[in-house]
PDB file of C-alpha atoms in Angstrom:
ATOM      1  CA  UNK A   1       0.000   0.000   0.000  1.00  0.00           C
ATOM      2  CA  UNK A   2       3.276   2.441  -0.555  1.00  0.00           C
ATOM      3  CA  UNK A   3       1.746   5.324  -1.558  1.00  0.00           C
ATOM      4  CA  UNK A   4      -1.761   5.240  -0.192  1.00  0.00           C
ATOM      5  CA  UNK A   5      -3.434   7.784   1.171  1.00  0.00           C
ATOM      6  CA  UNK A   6      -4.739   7.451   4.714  1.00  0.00           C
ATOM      7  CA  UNK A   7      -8.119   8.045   3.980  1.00  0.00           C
ATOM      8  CA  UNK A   8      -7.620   5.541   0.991  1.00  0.00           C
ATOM      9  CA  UNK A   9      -6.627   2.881   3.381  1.00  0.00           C
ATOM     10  CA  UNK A  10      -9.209   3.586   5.707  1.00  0.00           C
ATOM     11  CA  UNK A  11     -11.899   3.020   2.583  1.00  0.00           C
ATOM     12  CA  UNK A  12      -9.803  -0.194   1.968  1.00  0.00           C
ATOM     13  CA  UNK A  13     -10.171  -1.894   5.497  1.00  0.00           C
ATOM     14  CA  UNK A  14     -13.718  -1.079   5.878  1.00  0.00           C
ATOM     15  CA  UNK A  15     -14.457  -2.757   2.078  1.00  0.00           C
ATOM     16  CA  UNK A  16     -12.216  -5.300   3.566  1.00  0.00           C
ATOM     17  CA  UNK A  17     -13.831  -5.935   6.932  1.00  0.00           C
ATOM     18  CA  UNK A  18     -17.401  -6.160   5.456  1.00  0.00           C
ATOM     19  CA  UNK A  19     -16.785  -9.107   3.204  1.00  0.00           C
ATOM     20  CA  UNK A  20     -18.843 -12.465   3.359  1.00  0.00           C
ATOM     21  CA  UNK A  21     -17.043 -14.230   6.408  1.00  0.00           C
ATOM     22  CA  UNK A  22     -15.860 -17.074   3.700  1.00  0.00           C
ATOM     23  CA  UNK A  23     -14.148 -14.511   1.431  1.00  0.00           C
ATOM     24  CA  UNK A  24     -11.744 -13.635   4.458  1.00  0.00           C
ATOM     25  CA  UNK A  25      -9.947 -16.831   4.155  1.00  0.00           C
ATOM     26  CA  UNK A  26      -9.054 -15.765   0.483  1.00  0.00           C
ATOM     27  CA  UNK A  27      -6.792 -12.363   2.455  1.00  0.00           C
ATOM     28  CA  UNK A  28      -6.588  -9.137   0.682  1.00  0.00           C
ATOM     29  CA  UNK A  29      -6.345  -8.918  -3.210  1.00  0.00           C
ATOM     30  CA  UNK A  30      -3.093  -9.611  -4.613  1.00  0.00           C
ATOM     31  CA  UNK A  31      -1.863 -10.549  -1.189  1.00  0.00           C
ATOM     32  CA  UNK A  32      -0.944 -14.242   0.584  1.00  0.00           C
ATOM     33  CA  UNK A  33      -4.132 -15.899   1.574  1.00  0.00           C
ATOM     34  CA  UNK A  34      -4.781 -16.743   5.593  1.00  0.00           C
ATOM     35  CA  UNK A  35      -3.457 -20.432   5.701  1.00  0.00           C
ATOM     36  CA  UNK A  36      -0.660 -19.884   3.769  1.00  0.00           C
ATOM     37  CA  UNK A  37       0.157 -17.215   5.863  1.00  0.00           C
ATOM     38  CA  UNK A  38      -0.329 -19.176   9.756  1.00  0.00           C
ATOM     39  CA  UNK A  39       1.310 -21.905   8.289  1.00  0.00           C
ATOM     40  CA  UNK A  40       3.939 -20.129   7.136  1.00  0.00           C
ATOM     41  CA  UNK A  41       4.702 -18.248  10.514  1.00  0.00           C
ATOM     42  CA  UNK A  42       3.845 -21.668  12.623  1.00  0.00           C
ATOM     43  CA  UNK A  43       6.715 -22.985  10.760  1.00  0.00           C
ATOM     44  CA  UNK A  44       9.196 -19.974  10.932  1.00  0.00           C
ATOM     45  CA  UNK A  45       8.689 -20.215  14.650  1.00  0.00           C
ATOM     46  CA  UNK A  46       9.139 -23.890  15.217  1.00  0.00           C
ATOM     47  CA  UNK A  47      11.996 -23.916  13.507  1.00  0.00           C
ATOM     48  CA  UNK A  48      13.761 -21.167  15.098  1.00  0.00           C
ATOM     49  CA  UNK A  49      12.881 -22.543  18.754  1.00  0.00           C
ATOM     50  CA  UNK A  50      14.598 -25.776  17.350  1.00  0.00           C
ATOM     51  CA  UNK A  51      17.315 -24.150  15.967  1.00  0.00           C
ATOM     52  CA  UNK A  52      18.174 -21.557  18.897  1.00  0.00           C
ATOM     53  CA  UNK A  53      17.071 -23.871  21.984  1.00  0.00           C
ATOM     54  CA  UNK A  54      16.615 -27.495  20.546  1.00  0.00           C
ATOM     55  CA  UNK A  55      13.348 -27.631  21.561  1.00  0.00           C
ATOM     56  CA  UNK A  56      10.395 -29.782  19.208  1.00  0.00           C
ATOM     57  CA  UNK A  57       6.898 -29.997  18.953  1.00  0.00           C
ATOM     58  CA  UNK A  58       6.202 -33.606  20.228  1.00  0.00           C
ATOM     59  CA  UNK A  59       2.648 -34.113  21.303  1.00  0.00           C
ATOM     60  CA  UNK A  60      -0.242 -32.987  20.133  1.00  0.00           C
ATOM     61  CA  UNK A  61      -2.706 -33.053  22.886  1.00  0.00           C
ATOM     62  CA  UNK A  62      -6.442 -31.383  21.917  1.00  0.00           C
ATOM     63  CA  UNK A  63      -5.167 -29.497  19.457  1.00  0.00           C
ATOM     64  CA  UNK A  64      -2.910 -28.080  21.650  1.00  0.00           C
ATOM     65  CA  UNK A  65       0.850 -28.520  20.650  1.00  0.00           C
ATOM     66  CA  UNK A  66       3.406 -29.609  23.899  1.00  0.00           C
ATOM     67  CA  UNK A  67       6.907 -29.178  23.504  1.00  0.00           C
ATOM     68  CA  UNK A  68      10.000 -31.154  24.446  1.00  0.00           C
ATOM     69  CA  UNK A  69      12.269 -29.358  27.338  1.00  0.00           C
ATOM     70  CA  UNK A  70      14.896 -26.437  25.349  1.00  0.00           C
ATOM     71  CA  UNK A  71      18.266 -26.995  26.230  1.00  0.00           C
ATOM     72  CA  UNK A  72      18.168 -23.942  28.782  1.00  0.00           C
ATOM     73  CA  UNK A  73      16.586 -20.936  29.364  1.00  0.00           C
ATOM     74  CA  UNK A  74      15.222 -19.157  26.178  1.00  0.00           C
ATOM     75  CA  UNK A  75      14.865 -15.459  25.859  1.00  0.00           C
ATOM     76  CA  UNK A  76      13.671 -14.251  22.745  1.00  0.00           C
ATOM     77  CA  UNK A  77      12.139 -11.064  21.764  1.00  0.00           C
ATOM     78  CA  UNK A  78       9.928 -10.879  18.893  1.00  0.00           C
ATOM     79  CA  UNK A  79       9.264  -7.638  17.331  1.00  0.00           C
ATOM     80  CA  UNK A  80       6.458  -7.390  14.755  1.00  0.00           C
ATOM     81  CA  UNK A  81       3.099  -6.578  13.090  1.00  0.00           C
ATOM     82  CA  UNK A  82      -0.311  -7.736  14.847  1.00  0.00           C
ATOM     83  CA  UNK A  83      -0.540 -10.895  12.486  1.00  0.00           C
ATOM     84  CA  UNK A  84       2.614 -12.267  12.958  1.00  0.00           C
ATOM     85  CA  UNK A  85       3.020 -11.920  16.840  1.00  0.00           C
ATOM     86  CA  UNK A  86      -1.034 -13.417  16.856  1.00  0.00           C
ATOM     87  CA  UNK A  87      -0.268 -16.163  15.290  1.00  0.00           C
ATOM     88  CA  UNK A  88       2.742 -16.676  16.802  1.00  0.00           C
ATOM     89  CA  UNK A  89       0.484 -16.623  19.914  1.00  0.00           C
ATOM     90  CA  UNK A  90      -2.199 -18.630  19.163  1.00  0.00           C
ATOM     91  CA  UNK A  91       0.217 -21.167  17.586  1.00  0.00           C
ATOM     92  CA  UNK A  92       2.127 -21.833  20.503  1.00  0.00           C
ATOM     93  CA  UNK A  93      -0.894 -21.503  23.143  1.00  0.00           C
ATOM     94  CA  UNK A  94      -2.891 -23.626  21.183  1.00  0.00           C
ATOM     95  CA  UNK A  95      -5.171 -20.928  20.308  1.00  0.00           C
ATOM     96  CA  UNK A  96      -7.412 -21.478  17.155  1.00  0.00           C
ATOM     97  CA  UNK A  97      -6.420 -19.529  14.432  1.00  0.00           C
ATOM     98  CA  UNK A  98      -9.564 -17.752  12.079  1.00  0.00           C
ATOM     99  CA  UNK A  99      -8.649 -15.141   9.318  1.00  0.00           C
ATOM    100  CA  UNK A 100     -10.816 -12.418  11.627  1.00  0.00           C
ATOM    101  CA  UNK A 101      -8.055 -13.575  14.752  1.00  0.00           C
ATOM    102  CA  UNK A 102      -6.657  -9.973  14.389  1.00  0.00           C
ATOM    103  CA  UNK A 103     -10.088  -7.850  15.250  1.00  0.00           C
ATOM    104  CA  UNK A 104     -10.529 -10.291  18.377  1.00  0.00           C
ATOM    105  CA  UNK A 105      -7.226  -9.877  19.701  1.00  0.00           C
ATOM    106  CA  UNK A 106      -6.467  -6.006  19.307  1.00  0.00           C
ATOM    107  CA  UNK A 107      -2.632  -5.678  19.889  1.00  0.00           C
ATOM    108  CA  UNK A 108      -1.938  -1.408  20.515  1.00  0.00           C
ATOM    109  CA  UNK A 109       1.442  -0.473  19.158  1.00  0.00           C
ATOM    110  CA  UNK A 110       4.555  -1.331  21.320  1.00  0.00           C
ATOM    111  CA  UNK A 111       2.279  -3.719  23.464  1.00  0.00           C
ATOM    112  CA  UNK A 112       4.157  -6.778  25.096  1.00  0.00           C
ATOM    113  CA  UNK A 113       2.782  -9.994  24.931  1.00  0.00           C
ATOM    114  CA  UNK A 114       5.299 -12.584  27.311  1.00  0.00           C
ATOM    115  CA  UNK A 115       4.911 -16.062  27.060  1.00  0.00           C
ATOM    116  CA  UNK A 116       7.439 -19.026  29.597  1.00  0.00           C
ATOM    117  CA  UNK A 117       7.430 -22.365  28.883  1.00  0.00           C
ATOM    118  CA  UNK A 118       5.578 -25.059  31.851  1.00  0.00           C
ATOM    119  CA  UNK A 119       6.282 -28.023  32.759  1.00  0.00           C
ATOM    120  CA  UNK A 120       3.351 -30.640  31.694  1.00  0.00           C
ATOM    121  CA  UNK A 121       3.280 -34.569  31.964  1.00  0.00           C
ATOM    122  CA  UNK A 122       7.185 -34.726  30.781  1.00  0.00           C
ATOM    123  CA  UNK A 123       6.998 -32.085  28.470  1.00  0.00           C
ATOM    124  CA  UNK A 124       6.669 -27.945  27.392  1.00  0.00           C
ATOM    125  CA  UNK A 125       3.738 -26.133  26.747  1.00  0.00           C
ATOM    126  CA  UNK A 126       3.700 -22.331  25.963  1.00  0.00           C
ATOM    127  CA  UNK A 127       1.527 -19.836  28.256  1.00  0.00           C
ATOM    128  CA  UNK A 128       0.855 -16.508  28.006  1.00  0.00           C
ATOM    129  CA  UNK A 129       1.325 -14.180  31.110  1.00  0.00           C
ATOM    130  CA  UNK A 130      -0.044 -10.943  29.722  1.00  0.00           C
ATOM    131  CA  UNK A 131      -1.236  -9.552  26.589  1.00  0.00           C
ATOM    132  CA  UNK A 132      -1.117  -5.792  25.053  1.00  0.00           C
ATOM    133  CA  UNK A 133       0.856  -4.911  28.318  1.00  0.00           C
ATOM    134  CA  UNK A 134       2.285  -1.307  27.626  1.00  0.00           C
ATOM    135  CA  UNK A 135       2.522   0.010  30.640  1.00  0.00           C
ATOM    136  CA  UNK A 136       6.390   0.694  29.773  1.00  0.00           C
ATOM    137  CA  UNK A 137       5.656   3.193  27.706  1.00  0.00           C
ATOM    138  CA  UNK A 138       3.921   5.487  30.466  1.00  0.00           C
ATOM    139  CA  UNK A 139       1.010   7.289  30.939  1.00  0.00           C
ATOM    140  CA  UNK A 140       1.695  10.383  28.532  1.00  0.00           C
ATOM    141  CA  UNK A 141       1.964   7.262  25.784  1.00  0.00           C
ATOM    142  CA  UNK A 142      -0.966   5.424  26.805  1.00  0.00           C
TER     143      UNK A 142
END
């Protein structure tokens, strides 16, 4: 959208957001559709949690992915765009994932969203401790 106007993009979303429910899965025009994009990102993220802390998806309990124990503490900061850090959520969570994920989980700019690893029946599993926390950013921010 380089080049847009604001009030051009604003027209666009709207269109965008009041689309048949099935046409959502499809993304925007010209752009990567919804399952290509979480599976995309589910696999980017697996495979840098194996590659940085040896750590594997090995059960797949209720649709809810458990890991095997990383090779020490990991520390990773993620830095992105509201689809990429909710999918990287929901993936690891084992939240659902829906093309419409975005306007149910409303991320503000610069808002953390920390997730530790727990111990569960011999292996990992992923849990969030906050979401949309920007209370660093202070009051005149907020």
């Amino acid at each position: 959208m380089t080049g847009t106007s604001w009030s051009e993009i604003e027209a666009f979303f709207r269109r965008y957001r009041a689309r048949p429910l099935e046409g959502w899965w499809r993304g925007p025009d010209g752009e990567e559709n919804y399952r290509a994009l979480f599976s995309r990102v589910e696999s980017g993220v697996d495979g840098l949690l194996a590659e940085t802390f040896n750590t594997r998806p090995v059960a797949d309990v209720c649709d809810n992915r458990l890991y095997s124990e990383p090779d020490g503490p990991a520390h990773i900061l993620m830095v992105s765009h509201i689809g990429t850090i909710v999918t990287i959520l929901c993936h690891l969570v084992g939240l659902t994932l829906f093309p419409w994920i975005y306007e149910k989980m409303s991320l503000g700019y610069g808002g953390l969203c920390p997730i530790r690893t727990a111990p569960l029946a011999g292996h990992w599993a992923w849990s969030l401790t906050s979401f949309n926390d920007r209370t660093h950013l202070g009051n005149d921010i907020l």
